[in-house]
Amino acid sequence: MSEIDANLLIAKSLRRCGITHMFGVVGIPVTSLATKAVSLGIRFIAFHNEQSAGYAASAYGYLTRTPGVLLTVSGPGCVHGLAGLSNAAANAWPMVMISGSCDQRDFGRGDFQELDQVQAVAPFSKVSAKAKDVAEIPECVFRVLSGAAEGRPGGAYLDFPADVLHQTISETEADELLAAAEKKWKLDKIVENGVENLDEIVENAVSLLRHAERPLIVFGKGAAYARAEDELRKLVESTGIPFLPTPMGKGLISDTHELAATAARSLAIGKCDVALVVGARLNWLLHFGEPPKWSKDVKFILVDISKEEIELRKPHLGLAGDAKRVLGLINKEIKDDPFCLGKSHPWVEAISKKSKENVAKMEAQLTKNVVPFNFFTPMRIIRDAVAALGSPAPVIVSEGANTMDVGRSVLVQTEPRTRLDAGTWGTMGVGLGYCIAAAVASPERLVVAVEGDSGFTFSAMEVETLVRYKLPVIVIVFNNGGVYGGDRRSPEEITGPYKDDPAPTSFVPGAAYHTVMEAFGGKGYLVGTPDELKAALTESFAAKQPTVINVTIDPYAGAESGRLQHKN
């Protein structure tokens, strides 16, 4: 009777769960696991550090609705992977971190890379499992992957001790265990709404919208994850209600839509009397739904997959369920008794007027060719180059203080799930990991990263990974010589025994980031004028090869914390 080892059984379990990609860093004791996974048709993307690999796994889970899988070695590898796991937890994206661990018999004796990893991941993991014997592997794998994807998605963890990885089992028993686990755990379950009398709640929600004087529809990446774009568009266009996306909700309905309220955000949230919030949390990104940014009298209708989230926020009405499903019920209720605000409605006119005014002010800044570059001139050139690509639109990855904040206002999203940025967790360093995830998850799309130099250097060595896997990623680095732009100290702050050291915010001026890409065989550009940037974008977009465009920015053009100064 033929036998298989635990590594192959894990790979078989993952494949049976529908896993087609893994991200990670190999080494003792998990190298064989990665090799076995590849032999079964799972593409393994090998990174230089677990942090970036974890960010890739988290974003992959968001983009595909299949848990992103991160593989790490034991101890420090697991700890490094916590960056990605915490990112998945905060953003509510399905991800599973798999780590090897020390021999069970040697735990507590100071074994190689010893750590109580299940305890270490606990703050960021919805569900964790440690296989203490080879026979437990299929059930552990199915249970954890199912847990990561069910309900509100999030991070989950699998622990495989080194001694278990060396165990074997008969193929017959392995097949029986796999079949039993698959029968027990299904990954395609959507947690149905647990609220009683949902029809009555939907009816009340529609009544609120119907009788509102200044209604607003707000949606976020939860709606994007639920693939609710068609239902949202139908709701907006049938009712004429203005809409406001959160940063990663952009593109579910095109930013160019006439009812888009993004350019009139302060007016929209400050004056609306009823807000339907779909797949977005009333957290710091939405000012907690509280005055003074919001009216004290606003009535929130909150649509969220999590009953606990609704109970936490205490909205006027809460509909717990999948965004696509709940919006379908809302649209059905409206269809039976339709209403539409119309273009001449005072609220729609007010939003439209303010949007046009603010867009005109922004365009006045954008049309100027400022050299040395500020943030607006190169951002406008990038916006226009991306727009010229048409459909399928590229995935835009963005991080950095000023770079990301300005990009949120200037770069236009016209298609769903085409923006990845620092997100709910406010994570810097996600850039290259997100780029790799997007290129793997959406091979039909170009990936364009627009990064500050500080954000880029968190994970810059992963440009080698781009070249190794020949991924169509263009990385544009806004290089202003530091965090926010170099030395920001006042004269009285430059004192003490280390006053001649560079400022804490400073990098080496004129750093040649483009040559890092060239060192590995990719393409690099150094640009400092509009014509140079346009030429580099035209060539790189056409070539669709790993590229770094190093854009020299005036070191005094930025501001600390970008446009989120109240957070610092």
XYZ file of C-alpha atoms in Angstrom:
568
model
C 0.000 0.000 0.000
C 1.551 3.334 -1.120
C 2.036 6.114 1.387
C 2.241 9.890 1.145
C 3.850 12.346 3.527
C 2.180 15.163 5.405
C 3.465 17.811 3.002
C 1.688 16.186 0.084
C -1.445 15.711 2.161
C -1.488 19.430 3.024
C -1.032 20.286 -0.649
C -3.843 17.903 -1.625
C -6.092 19.470 1.021
C -5.383 22.971 -0.214
C -5.978 21.973 -3.822
C -9.240 20.259 -2.848
C -10.299 23.552 -1.214
C -9.801 25.373 -4.505
C -6.471 27.010 -3.686
C -4.495 27.794 -6.844
C -1.899 30.270 -5.523
C 0.374 30.587 -2.494
C 2.702 33.361 -1.410
C 5.588 33.043 0.981
C 9.190 32.434 1.939
C 10.457 28.870 2.164
C 12.990 27.285 4.517
C 13.081 24.721 7.321
C 10.596 23.062 7.804
C 8.251 24.080 4.927
C 10.317 23.900 1.712
C 8.951 20.482 0.821
C 5.395 21.729 1.356
C 5.893 24.472 -1.239
C 7.440 21.988 -3.680
C 4.575 19.509 -3.258
C 2.029 22.289 -3.729
C 3.646 23.320 -7.009
C 3.598 19.695 -8.203
C -0.187 19.678 -7.744
C -0.736 22.822 -9.794
C -0.622 25.463 -7.057
C 1.439 28.419 -8.220
C 3.914 29.427 -5.512
C 5.129 33.040 -5.587
C 8.348 33.220 -3.570
C 9.112 36.552 -1.892
C 12.100 38.053 -0.142
C 10.290 38.573 3.164
C 7.117 37.342 4.802
C 5.758 40.831 5.354
C 5.345 41.576 1.647
C 4.189 38.019 0.962
C 1.529 38.457 3.645
C 0.321 41.712 2.128
C 0.068 39.915 -1.211
C -1.939 37.070 0.313
C -4.351 39.493 1.999
C -4.984 41.478 -1.203
C -5.321 38.286 -3.233
C -8.101 37.177 -0.898
C -9.920 40.469 -1.486
C -9.538 40.390 -5.254
C -10.561 36.755 -5.731
C -12.888 35.980 -2.769
C -10.717 32.904 -2.226
C -8.549 32.951 0.903
C -5.052 34.155 0.110
C -2.505 31.687 1.471
C 0.795 32.748 3.068
C 3.466 30.148 3.845
C 6.148 30.936 6.432
C 8.829 29.138 8.377
C 8.534 28.824 12.152
C 9.183 31.424 14.853
C 10.413 34.660 13.300
C 8.864 33.718 9.963
C 5.483 33.501 11.645
C 6.063 36.809 13.429
C 7.032 38.536 10.181
C 3.851 37.150 8.621
C 1.707 38.832 11.273
C 1.923 42.053 9.275
C -0.097 40.485 6.474
C -2.436 38.620 8.825
C -3.245 41.784 10.770
C -3.851 43.613 7.497
C -6.346 40.935 6.447
C -8.065 41.111 9.830
C -8.407 44.906 9.780
C -9.620 45.028 6.186
C -11.909 41.976 6.546
C -10.193 40.050 3.740
C -9.962 36.237 3.694
C -6.421 35.008 4.296
C -4.777 31.957 5.835
C -1.232 31.982 7.176
C 0.413 28.563 7.265
C 3.526 28.204 9.384
C 5.796 25.369 10.273
C 6.626 25.076 13.968
C 9.136 23.280 16.169
C 8.944 19.577 17.086
C 6.150 18.989 19.589
C 8.330 16.871 21.864
C 10.868 19.695 22.164
C 8.454 22.562 22.811
C 9.354 24.413 26.009
C 12.982 23.301 25.884
C 14.321 26.106 23.699
C 13.992 24.339 20.362
C 15.018 25.965 17.057
C 12.707 28.947 16.362
C 10.390 27.883 19.175
C 7.270 29.980 19.678
C 3.686 29.403 20.799
C 2.473 30.486 17.378
C -1.228 29.832 17.927
C -1.090 32.250 20.854
C 0.980 34.757 18.877
C -1.551 34.990 16.025
C -4.618 35.089 18.295
C -5.332 38.865 18.037
C -5.492 38.667 14.241
C -7.014 35.253 13.593
C -10.704 34.362 13.323
C -9.866 30.677 13.629
C -6.648 28.756 14.232
C -5.741 25.080 14.119
C -2.642 23.061 14.937
C -2.374 19.598 13.395
C -0.845 17.373 16.061
C -0.915 14.308 13.815
C -0.893 13.723 10.063
C -4.459 12.367 10.198
C -5.737 15.722 11.467
C -4.470 17.668 8.436
C -7.477 17.587 6.061
C -9.991 18.598 8.736
C -7.706 21.403 9.959
C -7.164 22.762 6.455
C -10.832 22.720 5.486
C -11.992 24.184 8.799
C -9.541 27.064 8.756
C -10.043 27.988 5.107
C -13.784 27.866 5.606
C -13.520 30.052 8.695
C -11.445 32.665 6.873
C -14.117 33.097 4.187
C -17.350 32.716 6.127
C -19.391 35.679 7.335
C -17.156 38.714 7.677
C -13.915 37.459 6.102
C -10.620 37.760 7.926
C -7.311 36.214 8.876
C -6.925 32.580 9.949
C -3.977 30.383 10.892
C -2.697 26.826 10.331
C 0.197 25.398 12.368
C 2.149 22.330 11.246
C 4.868 21.088 13.634
C 8.046 19.789 12.008
C 7.524 16.270 13.372
C 4.034 16.118 11.804
C 5.416 17.243 8.449
C 7.653 14.148 8.446
C 4.833 11.710 9.176
C 3.280 9.539 6.460
C -0.157 8.067 5.828
C -1.579 5.587 3.335
C -3.098 7.048 0.199
C -6.355 5.216 0.926
C -6.696 6.754 4.375
C -5.673 10.153 3.019
C -8.431 10.021 0.391
C -10.979 9.027 3.025
C -9.950 11.891 5.294
C -10.058 14.372 2.413
C -13.549 13.249 1.398
C -14.811 13.491 4.980
C -13.356 16.993 5.455
C -14.780 18.227 2.169
C -18.221 16.948 3.091
C -18.123 18.674 6.469
C -16.695 22.045 5.433
C -17.942 23.958 2.393
C -16.123 27.135 1.382
C -18.888 28.598 -0.739
C -21.288 29.214 2.151
C -22.679 32.725 2.492
C -23.959 33.427 5.974
C -27.605 34.294 5.506
C -29.170 37.197 7.314
C -29.961 36.209 10.854
C -32.322 39.122 11.495
C -35.976 38.198 11.687
C -38.541 40.036 9.548
C -35.945 41.142 6.998
C -38.693 42.094 4.550
C -40.053 44.579 7.080
C -36.597 46.095 7.648
C -36.052 46.441 3.889
C -39.459 48.088 3.576
C -38.585 50.548 6.350
C -35.207 51.286 4.768
C -36.783 52.068 1.407
C -39.382 54.247 3.114
C -36.622 56.252 4.782
C -34.843 56.775 1.447
C -38.105 57.609 -0.312
C -39.049 60.333 2.176
C -35.567 61.737 2.748
C -34.846 65.273 1.606
C -31.093 64.725 1.268
C -30.356 60.985 0.924
C -26.866 59.642 0.288
C -25.547 56.180 -0.631
C -22.110 55.365 0.803
C -20.306 52.164 -0.137
C -16.942 50.610 0.569
C -14.716 47.671 -0.154
C -17.137 45.322 1.573
C -19.552 46.007 -1.284
C -16.669 45.525 -3.725
C -15.814 42.185 -2.137
C -19.472 41.132 -2.409
C -19.483 41.943 -6.158
C -22.427 44.294 -5.568
C -21.602 46.782 -8.333
C -24.582 45.952 -10.576
C -27.046 46.237 -7.705
C -25.500 49.525 -6.569
C -25.609 51.016 -10.050
C -29.243 49.982 -10.432
C -30.129 51.541 -7.074
C -28.348 54.823 -7.822
C -29.710 55.193 -11.327
C -33.275 54.199 -10.483
C -33.519 56.544 -7.467
C -31.241 59.392 -8.539
C -29.573 59.377 -5.102
C -25.994 60.753 -5.016
C -23.290 58.328 -3.933
C -19.982 58.483 -2.111
C -17.435 55.631 -2.253
C -14.731 55.060 0.310
C -11.246 54.964 -1.270
C -11.293 51.267 -2.185
C -14.988 51.431 -3.048
C -14.058 53.724 -5.935
C -14.919 52.210 -9.308
C -17.916 50.150 -8.224
C -19.755 52.956 -9.970
C -17.474 55.034 -12.175
C -15.949 58.116 -10.582
C -17.155 59.971 -13.694
C -20.846 59.220 -13.021
C -23.005 62.358 -12.792
C -24.274 61.375 -9.325
C -20.782 60.880 -7.870
C -20.407 63.036 -4.745
C -16.691 62.437 -4.115
C -15.742 65.986 -5.086
C -18.463 67.310 -2.750
C -17.677 64.959 0.124
C -17.908 67.493 2.953
C -21.278 68.768 1.760
C -22.610 65.265 1.118
C -21.828 63.821 4.536
C -22.412 67.072 6.409
C -25.903 67.744 5.089
C -27.433 64.343 4.254
C -30.395 63.364 6.390
C -30.478 59.643 5.495
C -27.330 57.667 4.620
C -27.469 54.131 3.265
C -24.030 52.712 4.100
C -23.209 49.498 2.238
C -20.126 47.418 3.035
C -18.344 50.278 4.774
C -17.724 50.709 8.486
C -18.460 53.910 10.354
C -14.853 54.041 11.529
C -12.147 56.700 11.230
C -12.420 56.773 7.428
C -16.035 57.934 7.795
C -15.460 60.033 10.919
C -17.282 57.415 13.027
C -20.608 58.670 11.649
C -20.545 61.465 14.217
C -20.728 65.299 14.302
C -19.243 67.655 13.353
C -18.483 65.975 10.022
C -21.961 64.389 9.927
C -25.233 66.044 10.885
C -26.341 65.141 14.396
C -29.743 64.218 12.963
C -28.608 61.900 10.155
C -30.309 58.505 10.058
C -27.965 55.664 9.105
C -29.138 52.530 7.327
C -26.235 50.126 7.699
C -25.802 47.079 5.438
C -23.075 44.770 6.720
C -22.316 41.051 6.642
C -21.679 41.193 10.389
C -24.487 41.541 12.946
C -21.825 42.478 15.503
C -20.745 45.450 13.383
C -24.321 46.698 13.212
C -24.767 46.279 16.961
C -21.515 48.194 17.546
C -22.487 51.183 15.382
C -26.150 51.332 16.528
C -27.591 52.720 13.268
C -31.214 53.794 12.827
C -31.718 50.599 10.789
C -29.419 47.632 10.290
C -29.562 44.949 7.621
C -27.175 42.105 8.342
C -26.310 40.135 5.232
C -24.320 39.905 2.038
C -24.328 43.324 0.328
C -25.272 41.982 -3.086
C -28.206 40.034 -1.664
C -29.508 42.867 0.541
C -29.265 45.439 -2.259
C -31.186 43.043 -4.480
C -33.993 43.039 -1.916
C -33.916 46.849 -1.691
C -34.091 47.174 -5.471
C -36.989 44.741 -5.594
C -38.875 46.758 -2.977
C -38.287 49.987 -4.913
C -39.352 48.408 -8.209
C -42.820 47.795 -6.828
C -43.220 51.514 -6.003
C -40.497 53.459 -7.837
C -39.228 56.944 -7.017
C -36.463 59.150 -8.424
C -35.054 62.467 -7.217
C -34.331 63.816 -10.696
C -31.612 66.198 -11.836
C -33.575 69.285 -10.733
C -33.996 68.061 -7.170
C -32.464 70.686 -4.809
C -30.190 68.114 -3.134
C -28.929 66.691 -6.420
C -28.386 70.197 -7.770
C -26.463 71.216 -4.643
C -24.177 68.172 -4.845
C -23.657 68.687 -8.582
C -22.858 72.380 -8.173
C -20.360 71.825 -5.360
C -18.736 68.935 -7.244
C -18.258 71.072 -10.356
C -16.825 73.927 -8.295
C -14.339 71.690 -6.513
C -13.374 69.826 -9.671
C -12.733 73.168 -11.377
C -10.482 74.257 -8.500
C -8.600 70.971 -8.674
C -8.238 71.169 -12.448
C -6.818 74.686 -12.125
C -4.037 73.201 -10.014
C -3.617 70.170 -12.248
C -3.324 72.039 -15.546
C -0.200 73.892 -14.404
C 3.091 72.270 -15.395
C 5.093 72.854 -12.220
C 8.803 72.001 -12.458
C 10.488 70.915 -10.209
C 7.438 68.689 -9.845
C 4.878 69.199 -7.143
C 2.489 66.281 -6.529
C -0.248 67.499 -8.852
C 1.587 67.791 -12.163
C 2.876 64.201 -12.359
C -0.402 62.899 -10.911
C -2.339 64.563 -13.743
C -0.002 63.049 -16.335
C -0.428 59.608 -14.779
C -4.224 60.043 -14.632
C -4.387 60.905 -18.322
C -2.090 58.050 -19.333
C -4.177 55.548 -17.371
C -7.413 56.884 -18.871
C -5.992 56.451 -22.367
C -5.628 52.712 -21.756
C -9.402 52.243 -21.699
C -10.796 48.884 -20.602
C -9.794 46.678 -18.909
C -8.610 49.451 -16.644
C -5.346 48.843 -14.795
C -5.266 48.106 -11.098
C -3.936 51.163 -9.285
C -1.881 50.463 -6.175
C -1.103 53.495 -4.037
C 0.683 54.195 -0.775
C 2.494 57.070 0.855
C 1.264 60.130 2.727
C 0.993 62.911 0.157
C 1.204 60.558 -2.831
C -1.724 58.407 -1.724
C -3.882 61.287 -0.507
C -3.465 63.357 -3.661
C -3.923 60.227 -5.769
C -7.269 59.492 -4.108
C -8.552 62.824 -5.413
C -6.885 62.878 -8.816
C -6.703 59.304 -10.104
C -9.983 58.092 -11.577
C -11.455 54.633 -11.025
C -14.003 53.494 -13.600
C -14.114 49.737 -12.901
C -14.615 47.707 -9.699
C -11.725 46.557 -7.535
C -9.116 48.571 -9.409
C -7.775 50.513 -6.425
C -5.637 49.083 -3.621
C -4.214 51.393 -0.972
C -3.318 51.596 2.713
C -6.922 50.788 3.640
C -8.552 50.493 7.046
C -5.317 49.509 8.806
C -3.476 52.488 7.247
C -0.644 50.154 6.314
C 2.518 51.500 4.692
C 4.688 48.977 2.848
C 1.835 47.193 1.088
C 2.804 48.399 -2.384
C 4.895 45.665 -3.998
C 2.967 42.873 -2.286
C -0.316 44.304 -3.546
C 1.156 44.729 -7.031
C 2.144 41.073 -7.177
C -1.242 39.936 -5.872
C -3.074 42.062 -8.431
C -0.912 40.850 -11.316
C -1.525 37.229 -10.324
C -5.241 37.642 -9.555
C -6.068 39.816 -12.593
C -3.674 38.756 -15.355
C -5.732 40.604 -17.968
C -4.956 43.953 -16.318
C -1.840 46.085 -16.171
C -0.838 47.005 -12.620
C 0.304 50.564 -11.942
C 1.722 51.475 -8.539
C 1.878 55.139 -7.556
C 4.088 55.276 -4.472
C 5.893 57.677 -2.246
C 9.599 56.943 -1.859
C 9.114 55.999 1.792
C 6.293 53.562 0.990
C 8.256 52.065 -1.899
C 11.382 51.385 0.124
C 9.477 49.269 2.655
C 9.372 46.515 0.044
C 11.614 47.706 -2.783
C 13.587 44.452 -3.017
C 10.445 42.746 -4.300
C 11.130 44.357 -7.681
C 13.312 41.294 -8.175
C 10.183 39.182 -7.651
C 8.430 41.183 -10.383
C 11.261 40.415 -12.786
C 11.561 36.761 -11.782
C 7.884 36.095 -12.502
C 7.726 38.535 -15.458
C 4.756 40.411 -14.014
C 3.268 43.419 -15.892
C 3.777 45.953 -13.103
C 4.789 49.591 -13.520
C 6.002 51.163 -10.265
C 6.016 54.971 -10.224
C 8.008 56.390 -7.294
C 7.423 59.986 -6.198
C 10.937 60.722 -4.953
C 11.094 63.739 -2.670
C 13.985 62.535 -0.555
C 12.199 61.388 2.566
C 9.086 60.847 4.622
C 6.881 63.810 3.624
C 9.895 65.288 1.871
C 13.165 65.417 3.737
C 14.218 67.667 6.627
C 11.150 69.293 8.211
C 12.798 70.494 11.434
C 12.662 74.072 12.657
C 16.066 75.652 13.476
C 15.504 75.307 17.220
C 14.965 71.556 16.782
C 18.385 71.049 15.188
C 20.411 70.662 18.359
C 22.038 68.084 20.588
C 25.028 65.767 20.081
C 23.596 64.269 16.855
C 22.414 67.489 15.247
C 24.599 66.808 12.214
C 22.803 63.523 11.478
C 20.146 63.532 8.761
C 16.655 64.421 9.979
C 14.464 61.458 10.987
C 12.391 62.148 7.890
C 15.323 62.369 5.442
C 16.619 59.898 2.860
C 19.639 60.141 0.566
C 18.785 62.982 -1.849
C 18.342 61.935 -5.468
C 18.280 58.216 -4.693
C 18.463 56.226 -7.950
C 15.569 53.852 -7.295
C 15.225 53.068 -10.993
C 18.645 51.430 -11.006
C 17.458 48.884 -8.416
C 15.030 47.555 -11.013
C 17.707 47.645 -13.714
C 20.028 45.592 -11.497
C 17.638 42.649 -11.860
C 16.973 43.064 -15.579
C 13.855 45.227 -15.438
C 13.427 48.654 -17.000
C 14.183 51.880 -15.144
C 13.473 55.526 -15.938
C 14.573 58.734 -14.207
C 12.211 61.610 -15.004
C 11.857 65.196 -13.891
C 9.824 66.944 -16.596
C 6.340 66.409 -18.063
C 7.709 65.232 -21.411
C 10.060 62.736 -19.756
C 7.252 61.317 -17.642
C 4.837 61.081 -20.586
C 7.436 59.237 -22.652
C 8.246 56.814 -19.839
C 4.562 56.046 -19.257
C 3.875 55.526 -22.961
C 6.798 53.130 -23.368
C 6.238 51.195 -20.145
C 2.468 50.842 -20.576
C 3.031 49.450 -24.055
C 5.819 47.063 -23.002
C 3.931 45.728 -19.926
C 7.200 44.632 -18.349
C 8.516 45.177 -14.803
C 9.423 48.849 -14.590
C 10.349 51.499 -12.035
C 9.820 55.143 -13.005
C 11.733 57.354 -10.587
C 9.957 60.740 -10.543
C 11.950 63.576 -8.984
C 9.675 65.721 -6.792
C 10.418 69.042 -5.105
C 11.393 68.005 -1.541
C 9.379 70.933 -0.170
C 6.174 70.150 -2.079
C 4.683 67.797 0.515
C 3.158 68.195 3.957
C 3.338 65.985 7.026
C 0.579 63.332 6.984
C -0.532 64.483 3.555
C -4.129 65.675 3.877
C -4.917 63.707 7.045
C -3.210 66.166 9.369
C -5.769 65.694 12.159
C -4.335 62.179 12.609
C -0.857 63.415 13.508
